[in-house]
Every structure is written in structure tokens, then in C-alpha cells.
Amino acid sequence: MSELSNRQMIVRTVFQIMTVKVLLKICFAKDVIPANFVFGDSLVDAGNNNYIASLSKANFVPNGIDFGGPTGRFTNGRTIVDIIGQELGLPGFTPPYLAPTARGPAVLQGINYASGGGGILNHTGNIFGGRINFDAQLDNFENTRQDIISTIGVSATLELLQSSLFSVTMGSNDFINNYFTPIVSAEEQKLVPPQVFVASMIARFKLQLTRLYSLGARKIIVVNVGPIGCIPYERDLNPTAGTSCASRPNQLAQLFNTELRNLIKELTTSLKGSIFVYADVYRIVDDMIQNYRAYGFDSGSFACCFIAGSFGGLIPCGPSSKVCLDRSKYVFWDPFHPSDAANVIIAKRLLDGDSNDVFPINIRQLANV
């Protein structure tokens, strides 16, 4: 037998051993979900945009300053899904789909498909060039699903997926970097009423979430759109609002969220065996911003990583930005994204909150169903 054949056999044997170890861990772990599959935008991107030609990137300092260095996460530390995974006892952080580490037995414990600039609608985020919108993320998951089937077979794959957690954090970019894009979207806003735009988002989202179900997902957390009118970027774009949040972006977010909640109820009823959970991040973040001192923050409106603007929201965080000394005292890390400290609060309320925060059950309850 040739040396190459011996090497191939060794590699195959090691892969099989690792796969069996992962499966045994899945089978015998108590109160631990077998896998975590993440879809979304820059709020939960773990580094996929590092591997594509995009203007939406975070793989440079000072991002990750409290994570040991930049990884492609758009915050100073962990994302919401990172924290939820830790709380649920998952080993390590769910790897980004495009990373070399997202191969082999690792896929059995979940993959992160999220992409900064991504949205529900396929033309969302055009200004960034490369980004992976939800349809393309679902294509990538379909590839992963096929890899898992090739490894453990159809029956075991379906069982794995039915027990796993799936989360979708989408919609913010469809407003911020589509309908409300400065100058570029002025004509669209004149021609397309807000209700029509939101209806197009919901219609597309329904098809996408139904496709996710058809691919085997059963425990699906859908995160609504937060109070985007309160992010430093929108505050600086709307100076007439003074120290208040920009009202129009928030009104559209609430319009979308109302329709989304109805959609989640409809899907749970119509898709047999599914449990769709509506995560009201709008309510949680709005509460945090309005009562920031009660949560231990010094600022609920200014970006910790900033260059220009009354709220530090005019220019994205980068190597030339100034950074606040104590990141734990700021709700916002940069013009668009929450800090690690804010993400901890959001994650813990989604994990253990009541039906006002997460409906009809919280994430910890969903994991144990």
C-alpha cells in the first residue's frame, strides 16, 4: 500500500473517530442543545465577511478589544448568540460558515451563516458590495445539511436538526441600508409607501422561514428589528430630533415587528411540529436606552468607538477611532452595534425572560423542549 493511501486511511479514521466522539457527546449531554445554527446580519456575524470582498467588515482594531483581538465581530466582545451559546453550555463559539474551521465534525455542533450588511431582501446592502443575504445563507445551510447527511445519514441528520436551535436576526439592514439609505433611497421612499415596503419584507421572510423549516429546522428563534432610530448613526442623521431617537425609523421598525409577530403565530400554526419563538429585542433595547443608568450604563446614546458626530455616529468604527476607556458603561459599541455589556443583558433576557420579552417561551425553555 502506498504512503499516500496510508495517509488517506489515517485521515479518514481520525475523522470517523472525531465524528463518533461528537455524536456521543450529543447523545449523552443533558440540558445541552446538540447544535446551534445562526442566520443574520452584523449583529451576529462571527467573521463570514472576512472571507468576501465587502465594505462591511470588522476584522480590524479596535473591534474585538475585549475579545482578545478582532475576529470579524462588529462589537468589542461577544455577540448575543455567542453569549447564549455559552449560557447553554455549547463548546466554544459557533464558527462562521466560510472559515476553515467550519468543516468536518465541527458542522455537527452548528454553523454561523450571518453576514454584515445582509438582509431579508436580496438588494439590501448593495452599497457594501459583497454580503450574504438570507436567501444565500439558506443556500449555505443547505450545503451544510448535505455534508451532515453524508457523514451520519438522513435519519440521524433529521433528528439532529429537530433538536437543534436555529436563530434568525434579520431586518435592520433592510431599513438602514436599503429603504433609509441617505440620498440613494430618496426616490424609493417617494415611490414606495412604508406599508408596501414592509409587506414585501414580510412576504419574502415568510418564504424564507418556511424554507428553513422544510430543511429540517423545528426550534426557530426569530429576532425582531430593534429601535433603529436610537442608534448613534440615525441620531446623527436626524439632528432635528435633538436628544431623542429618530421617530420615523422606529415607526417602520414597529410596523414591521407587528406584522412579524403575526407571521410567527401563523407559521407555528401551519407548519406541523414547529416552535417559532418571537424575540422582542426592540422592547429590551428600548428599555435599556430609556433607563440606561438603571442598567449601570453611563451612556445610552453615544458610541464608545467614534470619530465624528454629536453621538459619534457619522463614521464607522476603525483603527483611527477614539475608544472609551470603560466599554461596560456604554450601550453602543459603535454607530450601529451594541457593546458586549449590552449584548449580555439582551441575551440573558431572551434566555430567561417572560412572555413580554420572548414569546411564547424563552430560549432556555425552547432548548429543553
mmCIF file of C-alpha atoms in Angstrom:
data_model
loop_
_atom_site.group_PDB
_atom_site.id
_atom_site.type_symbol
_atom_site.label_atom_id
_atom_site.label_comp_id
_atom_site.label_asym_id
_atom_site.label_seq_id
_atom_site.Cartn_x
_atom_site.Cartn_y
_atom_site.Cartn_z
ATOM 1 C CA MET A 1 0.000 0.000 0.000
ATOM 2 C CA SER A 2 1.412 3.421 -0.962
ATOM 3 C CA GLU A 3 2.349 6.063 1.600
ATOM 4 C CA LEU A 4 -0.416 8.314 0.168
ATOM 5 C CA SER A 5 -3.032 5.588 0.681
ATOM 6 C CA ASN A 6 -1.856 5.070 4.275
ATOM 7 C CA ARG A 7 -2.132 8.784 4.934
ATOM 8 C CA GLN A 8 -5.644 8.943 3.450
ATOM 9 C CA MET A 9 -6.716 5.994 5.606
ATOM 10 C CA ILE A 10 -5.336 7.640 8.744
ATOM 11 C CA VAL A 11 -7.123 10.907 7.955
ATOM 12 C CA ARG A 12 -10.402 9.030 7.314
ATOM 13 C CA THR A 13 -10.060 7.067 10.563
ATOM 14 C CA VAL A 14 -9.337 10.207 12.609
ATOM 15 C CA PHE A 15 -12.361 11.919 11.039
ATOM 16 C CA GLN A 16 -14.606 8.962 11.896
ATOM 17 C CA ILE A 17 -13.327 8.890 15.493
ATOM 18 C CA MET A 18 -13.948 12.632 15.887
ATOM 19 C CA THR A 19 -17.442 12.249 14.432
ATOM 20 C CA VAL A 20 -18.289 9.429 16.851
ATOM 21 C CA LYS A 21 -16.970 11.499 19.792
ATOM 22 C CA VAL A 22 -19.154 14.443 18.798
ATOM 23 C CA LEU A 23 -22.205 12.190 18.384
ATOM 24 C CA LEU A 24 -21.645 10.551 21.772
ATOM 25 C CA LYS A 25 -21.347 13.978 23.376
ATOM 26 C CA ILE A 26 -24.621 14.990 21.714
ATOM 27 C CA CYS A 27 -26.413 11.811 22.804
ATOM 28 C CA PHE A 28 -25.378 11.867 26.459
ATOM 29 C CA ALA A 29 -25.317 15.581 27.217
ATOM 30 C CA LYS A 30 -28.166 16.693 29.458
ATOM 31 C CA ASP A 31 -29.812 20.096 29.051
ATOM 32 C CA VAL A 32 -27.419 20.906 26.203
ATOM 33 C CA ILE A 33 -28.657 21.516 22.664
ATOM 34 C CA PRO A 34 -26.773 19.396 20.119
ATOM 35 C CA ALA A 35 -26.159 22.258 17.686
ATOM 36 C CA ASN A 36 -26.699 25.958 17.132
ATOM 37 C CA PHE A 37 -27.332 27.313 13.625
ATOM 38 C CA VAL A 38 -27.178 31.103 13.292
ATOM 39 C CA PHE A 39 -28.537 33.292 10.496
ATOM 40 C CA GLY A 40 -28.428 37.066 10.465
ATOM 41 C CA ASP A 41 -26.592 40.309 9.874
ATOM 42 C CA SER A 42 -23.717 42.166 11.553
ATOM 43 C CA LEU A 43 -25.410 41.897 14.960
ATOM 44 C CA VAL A 44 -24.438 38.208 14.981
ATOM 45 C CA ASP A 45 -21.779 37.875 12.250
ATOM 46 C CA ALA A 46 -18.824 35.932 13.666
ATOM 47 C CA GLY A 47 -16.472 36.573 10.745
ATOM 48 C CA ASN A 48 -18.034 35.459 7.455
ATOM 49 C CA ASN A 49 -17.393 38.851 5.886
ATOM 50 C CA ASN A 50 -13.654 38.359 6.479
ATOM 51 C CA TYR A 51 -13.732 35.960 3.531
ATOM 52 C CA ILE A 52 -15.630 38.047 0.961
ATOM 53 C CA ALA A 53 -14.967 41.316 -0.870
ATOM 54 C CA SER A 54 -17.110 43.680 1.175
ATOM 55 C CA LEU A 55 -17.067 47.179 2.615
ATOM 56 C CA SER A 56 -18.866 45.760 5.649
ATOM 57 C CA LYS A 57 -16.024 44.300 7.701
ATOM 58 C CA ALA A 58 -14.894 44.312 11.321
ATOM 59 C CA ASN A 59 -11.658 42.296 11.199
ATOM 60 C CA PHE A 60 -9.528 45.200 12.385
ATOM 61 C CA VAL A 61 -8.861 47.045 15.633
ATOM 62 C CA PRO A 62 -10.377 48.298 17.839
ATOM 63 C CA ASN A 63 -13.140 45.733 17.182
ATOM 64 C CA GLY A 64 -12.674 42.770 19.488
ATOM 65 C CA ILE A 65 -10.718 44.823 22.016
ATOM 66 C CA ASP A 66 -12.318 42.779 24.818
ATOM 67 C CA PHE A 67 -12.287 39.516 22.860
ATOM 68 C CA GLY A 68 -8.518 39.154 22.530
ATOM 69 C CA GLY A 69 -8.443 40.872 19.146
ATOM 70 C CA PRO A 70 -10.578 41.437 16.035
ATOM 71 C CA THR A 71 -12.386 38.376 14.648
ATOM 72 C CA GLY A 72 -14.932 39.944 12.318
ATOM 73 C CA ARG A 73 -17.480 40.513 15.090
ATOM 74 C CA PHE A 74 -18.957 44.013 14.954
ATOM 75 C CA THR A 75 -18.503 44.724 18.653
ATOM 76 C CA ASN A 76 -15.864 44.995 21.351
ATOM 77 C CA GLY A 77 -16.523 41.490 22.652
ATOM 78 C CA ARG A 78 -19.158 38.834 22.140
ATOM 79 C CA THR A 79 -22.350 38.872 20.115
ATOM 80 C CA ILE A 80 -25.749 37.909 21.530
ATOM 81 C CA VAL A 81 -25.546 34.404 20.051
ATOM 82 C CA ASP A 82 -22.043 33.895 21.481
ATOM 83 C CA ILE A 83 -23.378 34.611 24.963
ATOM 84 C CA ILE A 84 -26.475 32.450 24.529
ATOM 85 C CA GLY A 85 -24.289 29.569 23.352
ATOM 86 C CA GLN A 86 -22.055 29.908 26.418
ATOM 87 C CA GLU A 87 -25.062 30.014 28.743
ATOM 88 C CA LEU A 88 -26.483 26.858 27.172
ATOM 89 C CA GLY A 89 -23.200 25.014 27.590
ATOM 90 C CA LEU A 90 -22.110 24.812 23.967
ATOM 91 C CA PRO A 91 -18.393 24.092 23.491
ATOM 92 C CA GLY A 92 -16.639 27.167 22.110
ATOM 93 C CA PHE A 93 -18.193 29.668 19.720
ATOM 94 C CA THR A 94 -20.207 28.611 16.674
ATOM 95 C CA PRO A 95 -17.786 29.003 13.726
ATOM 96 C CA PRO A 96 -18.568 31.155 10.672
ATOM 97 C CA TYR A 97 -19.537 29.140 7.599
ATOM 98 C CA LEU A 98 -16.705 30.479 5.428
ATOM 99 C CA ALA A 99 -13.966 29.832 8.000
ATOM 100 C CA PRO A 100 -11.621 26.832 7.517
ATOM 101 C CA THR A 101 -12.672 25.605 10.992
ATOM 102 C CA ALA A 102 -16.279 25.082 9.825
ATOM 103 C CA ARG A 103 -15.517 21.684 8.321
ATOM 104 C CA GLY A 104 -15.638 18.029 9.321
ATOM 105 C CA PRO A 105 -17.197 17.041 12.669
ATOM 106 C CA ALA A 106 -17.486 20.738 13.667
ATOM 107 C CA VAL A 107 -20.595 21.096 11.492
ATOM 108 C CA LEU A 108 -22.443 18.665 13.780
ATOM 109 C CA GLN A 109 -22.421 21.321 16.509
ATOM 110 C CA GLY A 110 -23.695 24.145 14.344
ATOM 111 C CA ILE A 111 -22.540 26.862 11.967
ATOM 112 C CA ASN A 112 -22.915 30.645 11.870
ATOM 113 C CA TYR A 113 -24.061 31.905 8.436
ATOM 114 C CA ALA A 114 -24.592 35.566 9.412
ATOM 115 C CA SER A 115 -23.138 38.342 7.302
ATOM 116 C CA GLY A 116 -22.696 42.041 7.961
ATOM 117 C CA GLY A 117 -24.851 44.060 5.563
ATOM 118 C CA GLY A 118 -27.153 41.110 4.889
ATOM 119 C CA GLY A 119 -30.919 41.424 4.791
ATOM 120 C CA ILE A 120 -34.218 39.760 4.029
ATOM 121 C CA LEU A 121 -34.442 41.393 0.589
ATOM 122 C CA ASN A 122 -31.714 40.491 -1.880
ATOM 123 C CA HIS A 123 -30.938 44.050 -2.947
ATOM 124 C CA THR A 124 -30.408 45.138 0.675
ATOM 125 C CA GLY A 125 -26.798 46.112 1.396
ATOM 126 C CA ASN A 126 -25.863 46.833 -2.240
ATOM 127 C CA ILE A 127 -23.779 49.766 -1.039
ATOM 128 C CA PHE A 128 -21.344 47.339 0.644
ATOM 129 C CA GLY A 129 -20.689 45.233 -2.444
ATOM 130 C CA GLY A 130 -20.261 41.732 -1.039
ATOM 131 C CA ARG A 131 -22.622 40.469 1.660
ATOM 132 C CA ILE A 132 -24.620 37.275 2.179
ATOM 133 C CA ASN A 133 -28.343 37.893 2.301
ATOM 134 C CA PHE A 134 -30.801 35.477 3.902
ATOM 135 C CA ASP A 135 -31.569 33.538 0.706
ATOM 136 C CA ALA A 136 -27.848 32.894 0.174
ATOM 137 C CA GLN A 137 -27.407 31.969 3.851
ATOM 138 C CA LEU A 138 -30.131 29.360 3.405
ATOM 139 C CA ASP A 139 -28.282 28.054 0.334
ATOM 140 C CA ASN A 140 -25.175 27.695 2.507
ATOM 141 C CA PHE A 141 -27.140 25.875 5.204
ATOM 142 C CA GLU A 142 -28.462 23.501 2.562
ATOM 143 C CA ASN A 143 -24.835 22.675 1.691
ATOM 144 C CA THR A 144 -24.063 22.051 5.376
ATOM 145 C CA ARG A 145 -27.133 19.851 5.690
ATOM 146 C CA GLN A 146 -25.928 17.737 2.791
ATOM 147 C CA ASP A 147 -22.482 17.439 4.421
ATOM 148 C CA ILE A 148 -24.104 16.215 7.635
ATOM 149 C CA ILE A 149 -26.219 13.686 5.720
ATOM 150 C CA SER A 150 -23.060 12.390 4.030
ATOM 151 C CA THR A 151 -21.477 11.950 7.453
ATOM 152 C CA ILE A 152 -24.234 10.460 9.646
ATOM 153 C CA GLY A 153 -27.075 9.620 7.257
ATOM 154 C CA VAL A 154 -30.526 11.070 6.609
ATOM 155 C CA SER A 155 -32.328 9.772 9.710
ATOM 156 C CA ALA A 156 -29.671 10.925 12.198
ATOM 157 C CA THR A 157 -29.415 14.283 10.422
ATOM 158 C CA LEU A 158 -33.141 14.957 10.689
ATOM 159 C CA GLU A 159 -33.044 14.018 14.379
ATOM 160 C CA LEU A 160 -30.069 16.317 14.966
ATOM 161 C CA LEU A 161 -31.720 19.264 13.208
ATOM 162 C CA GLN A 162 -35.043 18.804 15.007
ATOM 163 C CA SER A 163 -33.251 19.053 18.373
ATOM 164 C CA SER A 164 -31.008 21.981 17.406
ATOM 165 C CA LEU A 165 -31.575 25.697 17.887
ATOM 166 C CA PHE A 166 -31.946 27.975 14.868
ATOM 167 C CA SER A 167 -31.900 31.753 15.225
ATOM 168 C CA VAL A 168 -32.616 34.430 12.629
ATOM 169 C CA THR A 169 -31.590 38.038 13.276
ATOM 170 C CA MET A 170 -32.612 39.901 10.126
ATOM 171 C CA GLY A 171 -34.369 43.062 9.028
ATOM 172 C CA SER A 172 -32.393 46.020 10.360
ATOM 173 C CA ASN A 173 -30.349 46.417 7.178
ATOM 174 C CA ASP A 174 -33.481 46.334 5.040
ATOM 175 C CA PHE A 175 -34.282 49.668 6.659
ATOM 176 C CA ILE A 176 -30.874 51.207 7.483
ATOM 177 C CA ASN A 177 -29.061 50.132 4.300
ATOM 178 C CA ASN A 178 -31.975 49.950 1.896
ATOM 179 C CA TYR A 179 -35.136 51.966 2.493
ATOM 180 C CA PHE A 180 -33.394 54.673 4.553
ATOM 181 C CA THR A 181 -30.018 54.777 2.769
ATOM 182 C CA PRO A 182 -29.148 58.505 2.531
ATOM 183 C CA ILE A 183 -29.544 60.029 -0.956
ATOM 184 C CA VAL A 184 -29.605 56.636 -2.726
ATOM 185 C CA SER A 185 -33.070 55.694 -1.455
ATOM 186 C CA ALA A 186 -34.720 59.110 -1.703
ATOM 187 C CA GLU A 187 -36.590 58.166 -4.878
ATOM 188 C CA GLU A 188 -37.704 54.796 -3.487
ATOM 189 C CA GLN A 189 -39.132 56.458 -0.396
ATOM 190 C CA LYS A 190 -41.247 58.694 -2.648
ATOM 191 C CA LEU A 191 -42.497 55.833 -4.821
ATOM 192 C CA VAL A 192 -42.890 53.043 -2.266
ATOM 193 C CA PRO A 193 -45.038 53.719 0.834
ATOM 194 C CA PRO A 194 -43.667 52.274 4.099
ATOM 195 C CA GLN A 195 -46.561 49.802 4.375
ATOM 196 C CA VAL A 196 -45.774 48.393 0.913
ATOM 197 C CA PHE A 197 -42.072 48.066 1.693
ATOM 198 C CA VAL A 198 -42.786 46.276 4.989
ATOM 199 C CA ALA A 199 -45.290 43.992 3.251
ATOM 200 C CA SER A 200 -42.618 42.994 0.720
ATOM 201 C CA MET A 201 -40.225 42.165 3.583
ATOM 202 C CA ILE A 202 -42.812 40.037 5.389
ATOM 203 C CA ALA A 203 -43.804 38.175 2.218
ATOM 204 C CA ARG A 204 -40.172 37.319 1.470
ATOM 205 C CA PHE A 205 -39.464 36.425 5.101
ATOM 206 C CA LYS A 206 -42.406 34.014 5.147
ATOM 207 C CA LEU A 207 -40.976 32.105 2.188
ATOM 208 C CA GLN A 208 -37.510 32.032 3.748
ATOM 209 C CA LEU A 209 -38.632 30.826 7.179
ATOM 210 C CA THR A 210 -40.814 28.189 5.534
ATOM 211 C CA ARG A 211 -37.787 27.010 3.547
ATOM 212 C CA LEU A 212 -35.753 26.781 6.756
ATOM 213 C CA TYR A 213 -38.487 24.578 8.231
ATOM 214 C CA SER A 214 -38.543 22.406 5.103
ATOM 215 C CA LEU A 215 -34.802 21.831 5.510
ATOM 216 C CA GLY A 216 -35.386 20.322 8.963
ATOM 217 C CA ALA A 217 -35.408 23.220 11.437
ATOM 218 C CA ARG A 218 -38.061 22.967 14.151
ATOM 219 C CA LYS A 219 -36.897 25.202 17.036
ATOM 220 C CA ILE A 220 -36.616 28.612 15.394
ATOM 221 C CA ILE A 221 -35.979 31.919 17.194
ATOM 222 C CA VAL A 222 -36.844 34.978 15.121
ATOM 223 C CA VAL A 223 -35.467 38.270 16.428
ATOM 224 C CA ASN A 224 -37.429 41.402 15.611
ATOM 225 C CA VAL A 225 -35.935 44.728 14.484
ATOM 226 C CA GLY A 226 -34.613 46.864 17.336
ATOM 227 C CA PRO A 227 -35.182 50.599 17.861
ATOM 228 C CA ILE A 228 -33.002 51.573 14.894
ATOM 229 C CA GLY A 229 -33.957 55.222 15.276
ATOM 230 C CA CYS A 230 -31.993 55.233 18.538
ATOM 231 C CA ILE A 231 -28.630 54.035 17.201
ATOM 232 C CA PRO A 232 -25.948 56.780 17.114
ATOM 233 C CA TYR A 233 -25.889 56.690 13.293
ATOM 234 C CA GLU A 234 -29.606 57.514 12.940
ATOM 235 C CA ARG A 235 -29.475 60.097 15.733
ATOM 236 C CA ASP A 236 -26.698 61.956 13.885
ATOM 237 C CA LEU A 237 -28.528 61.683 10.554
ATOM 238 C CA ASN A 238 -31.623 63.227 12.143
ATOM 239 C CA PRO A 239 -30.329 66.190 14.197
ATOM 240 C CA THR A 240 -33.780 67.807 14.404
ATOM 241 C CA ALA A 241 -34.744 65.055 16.876
ATOM 242 C CA GLY A 242 -32.354 66.659 19.378
ATOM 243 C CA THR A 243 -31.577 64.242 22.191
ATOM 244 C CA SER A 244 -34.495 61.978 21.255
ATOM 245 C CA CYS A 245 -34.443 58.970 18.938
ATOM 246 C CA ALA A 246 -35.291 59.472 15.259
ATOM 247 C CA SER A 247 -39.010 58.725 15.107
ATOM 248 C CA ARG A 248 -39.539 57.558 11.504
ATOM 249 C CA PRO A 249 -37.070 54.628 11.532
ATOM 250 C CA ASN A 250 -38.582 53.473 14.827
ATOM 251 C CA GLN A 251 -42.112 53.733 13.441
ATOM 252 C CA LEU A 252 -41.211 51.491 10.500
ATOM 253 C CA ALA A 253 -39.418 49.033 12.776
ATOM 254 C CA GLN A 254 -42.565 48.811 14.926
ATOM 255 C CA LEU A 255 -44.757 48.390 11.848
ATOM 256 C CA PHE A 256 -42.542 45.510 10.692
ATOM 257 C CA ASN A 257 -42.468 43.969 14.173
ATOM 258 C CA THR A 258 -46.256 43.943 14.433
ATOM 259 C CA GLU A 259 -46.515 42.084 11.126
ATOM 260 C CA LEU A 260 -43.644 39.777 12.103
ATOM 261 C CA ARG A 261 -45.324 38.739 15.347
ATOM 262 C CA ASN A 262 -48.455 37.802 13.383
ATOM 263 C CA LEU A 263 -46.326 35.863 10.907
ATOM 264 C CA ILE A 264 -44.627 33.899 13.707
ATOM 265 C CA LYS A 265 -48.027 32.861 15.102
ATOM 266 C CA GLU A 266 -49.201 31.868 11.624
ATOM 267 C CA LEU A 267 -46.115 29.735 10.896
ATOM 268 C CA THR A 268 -46.285 27.929 14.245
ATOM 269 C CA THR A 269 -49.896 27.015 13.482
ATOM 270 C CA SER A 270 -49.391 26.000 9.857
ATOM 271 C CA LEU A 271 -46.021 24.195 9.998
ATOM 272 C CA LYS A 272 -46.503 20.914 11.861
ATOM 273 C CA GLY A 273 -44.103 20.263 14.729
ATOM 274 C CA SER A 274 -42.510 23.709 14.578
ATOM 275 C CA ILE A 275 -41.906 26.049 17.506
ATOM 276 C CA PHE A 276 -41.287 29.593 16.323
ATOM 277 C CA VAL A 277 -40.221 31.991 19.067
ATOM 278 C CA TYR A 278 -40.616 35.760 18.711
ATOM 279 C CA ALA A 279 -37.728 37.599 20.397
ATOM 280 C CA ASP A 280 -38.715 41.187 21.203
ATOM 281 C CA VAL A 281 -35.289 42.820 21.101
ATOM 282 C CA TYR A 282 -36.969 46.144 20.298
ATOM 283 C CA ARG A 283 -38.598 46.170 23.735
ATOM 284 C CA ILE A 284 -35.434 45.074 25.554
ATOM 285 C CA VAL A 285 -33.092 47.566 23.853
ATOM 286 C CA ASP A 286 -35.587 50.429 24.096
ATOM 287 C CA ASP A 287 -35.905 49.780 27.824
ATOM 288 C CA MET A 288 -32.132 49.724 28.155
ATOM 289 C CA ILE A 289 -31.749 53.026 26.286
ATOM 290 C CA GLN A 290 -34.538 54.831 28.143
ATOM 291 C CA ASN A 291 -33.340 53.584 31.550
ATOM 292 C CA TYR A 292 -29.620 53.191 30.874
ATOM 293 C CA ARG A 293 -28.495 54.341 34.319
ATOM 294 C CA ALA A 294 -30.678 51.706 35.994
ATOM 295 C CA TYR A 295 -28.743 49.110 33.974
ATOM 296 C CA GLY A 296 -25.395 50.507 35.088
ATOM 297 C CA PHE A 297 -24.517 52.425 31.917
ATOM 298 C CA ASP A 298 -23.216 55.983 31.693
ATOM 299 C CA SER A 299 -24.465 56.458 28.133
ATOM 300 C CA GLY A 300 -27.431 55.096 26.208
ATOM 301 C CA SER A 301 -26.948 57.146 23.054
ATOM 302 C CA PHE A 302 -23.243 57.785 22.324
ATOM 303 C CA ALA A 303 -20.925 55.348 20.519
ATOM 304 C CA CYS A 304 -17.961 54.107 22.549
ATOM 305 C CA CYS A 305 -15.893 53.760 19.357
ATOM 306 C CA PHE A 306 -16.256 57.041 17.480
ATOM 307 C CA ILE A 307 -14.684 59.645 15.191
ATOM 308 C CA ALA A 308 -17.304 62.279 14.447
ATOM 309 C CA GLY A 309 -20.888 63.316 15.154
ATOM 310 C CA SER A 310 -22.840 64.587 18.142
ATOM 311 C CA PHE A 311 -23.471 60.938 19.080
ATOM 312 C CA GLY A 312 -20.324 59.507 17.483
ATOM 313 C CA GLY A 313 -22.448 58.048 14.710
ATOM 314 C CA LEU A 314 -21.230 59.619 11.464
ATOM 315 C CA ILE A 315 -18.221 57.417 10.660
ATOM 316 C CA PRO A 316 -17.865 53.642 11.225
ATOM 317 C CA CYS A 317 -15.521 52.356 13.922
ATOM 318 C CA GLY A 318 -11.972 51.860 12.658
ATOM 319 C CA PRO A 319 -8.260 52.000 13.549
ATOM 320 C CA SER A 320 -8.296 55.809 13.709
ATOM 321 C CA SER A 321 -11.337 55.947 16.032
ATOM 322 C CA LYS A 322 -11.256 57.044 19.648
ATOM 323 C CA VAL A 323 -12.382 54.408 22.132
ATOM 324 C CA CYS A 324 -13.986 54.980 25.535
ATOM 325 C CA LEU A 325 -11.971 53.690 28.492
ATOM 326 C CA ASP A 326 -14.755 51.602 30.057
ATOM 327 C CA ARG A 327 -16.750 49.784 27.389
ATOM 328 C CA SER A 328 -19.061 48.275 30.001
ATOM 329 C CA LYS A 329 -20.572 51.729 30.588
ATOM 330 C CA TYR A 330 -21.862 52.169 27.029
ATOM 331 C CA VAL A 331 -24.959 50.619 25.445
ATOM 332 C CA PHE A 332 -23.453 51.166 21.974
ATOM 333 C CA TRP A 333 -20.031 49.994 20.895
ATOM 334 C CA ASP A 334 -20.073 51.875 17.571
ATOM 335 C CA PRO A 335 -22.565 53.846 15.418
ATOM 336 C CA PHE A 336 -24.651 50.703 14.764
ATOM 337 C CA HIS A 337 -23.988 47.875 17.223
ATOM 338 C CA PRO A 338 -24.425 47.162 20.939
ATOM 339 C CA SER A 339 -21.476 46.641 23.268
ATOM 340 C CA ASP A 340 -20.631 43.306 24.874
ATOM 341 C CA ALA A 341 -22.207 44.604 28.101
ATOM 342 C CA ALA A 342 -25.476 45.404 26.314
ATOM 343 C CA ASN A 343 -25.397 42.056 24.498
ATOM 344 C CA VAL A 344 -25.138 40.262 27.861
ATOM 345 C CA ILE A 345 -28.346 41.931 29.057
ATOM 346 C CA ILE A 346 -30.179 41.186 25.797
ATOM 347 C CA ALA A 347 -29.013 37.556 25.765
ATOM 348 C CA LYS A 348 -29.990 36.887 29.375
ATOM 349 C CA ARG A 349 -33.465 38.355 28.918
ATOM 350 C CA LEU A 350 -34.010 36.236 25.819
ATOM 351 C CA LEU A 351 -32.757 33.181 27.680
ATOM 352 C CA ASP A 352 -34.808 33.573 30.839
ATOM 353 C CA GLY A 353 -37.263 36.404 30.214
ATOM 354 C CA ASP A 354 -41.039 36.289 30.441
ATOM 355 C CA SER A 355 -43.502 36.400 27.541
ATOM 356 C CA ASN A 356 -43.140 40.181 27.271
ATOM 357 C CA ASP A 357 -39.534 39.723 26.138
ATOM 358 C CA VAL A 358 -39.762 36.437 24.267
ATOM 359 C CA PHE A 359 -42.955 34.676 23.140
ATOM 360 C CA PRO A 360 -44.440 32.085 23.648
ATOM 361 C CA ILE A 361 -41.479 30.605 25.585
ATOM 362 C CA ASN A 362 -37.950 31.765 26.321
ATOM 363 C CA ILE A 363 -34.827 30.302 24.751
ATOM 364 C CA ARG A 364 -33.857 28.162 27.716
ATOM 365 C CA GLN A 365 -37.313 26.599 27.703
ATOM 366 C CA LEU A 366 -37.109 26.104 23.941
ATOM 367 C CA ALA A 367 -33.751 24.361 24.278
ATOM 368 C CA ASN A 368 -35.253 21.883 26.740
ATOM 369 C CA VAL A 369 -38.399 21.090 24.736
#
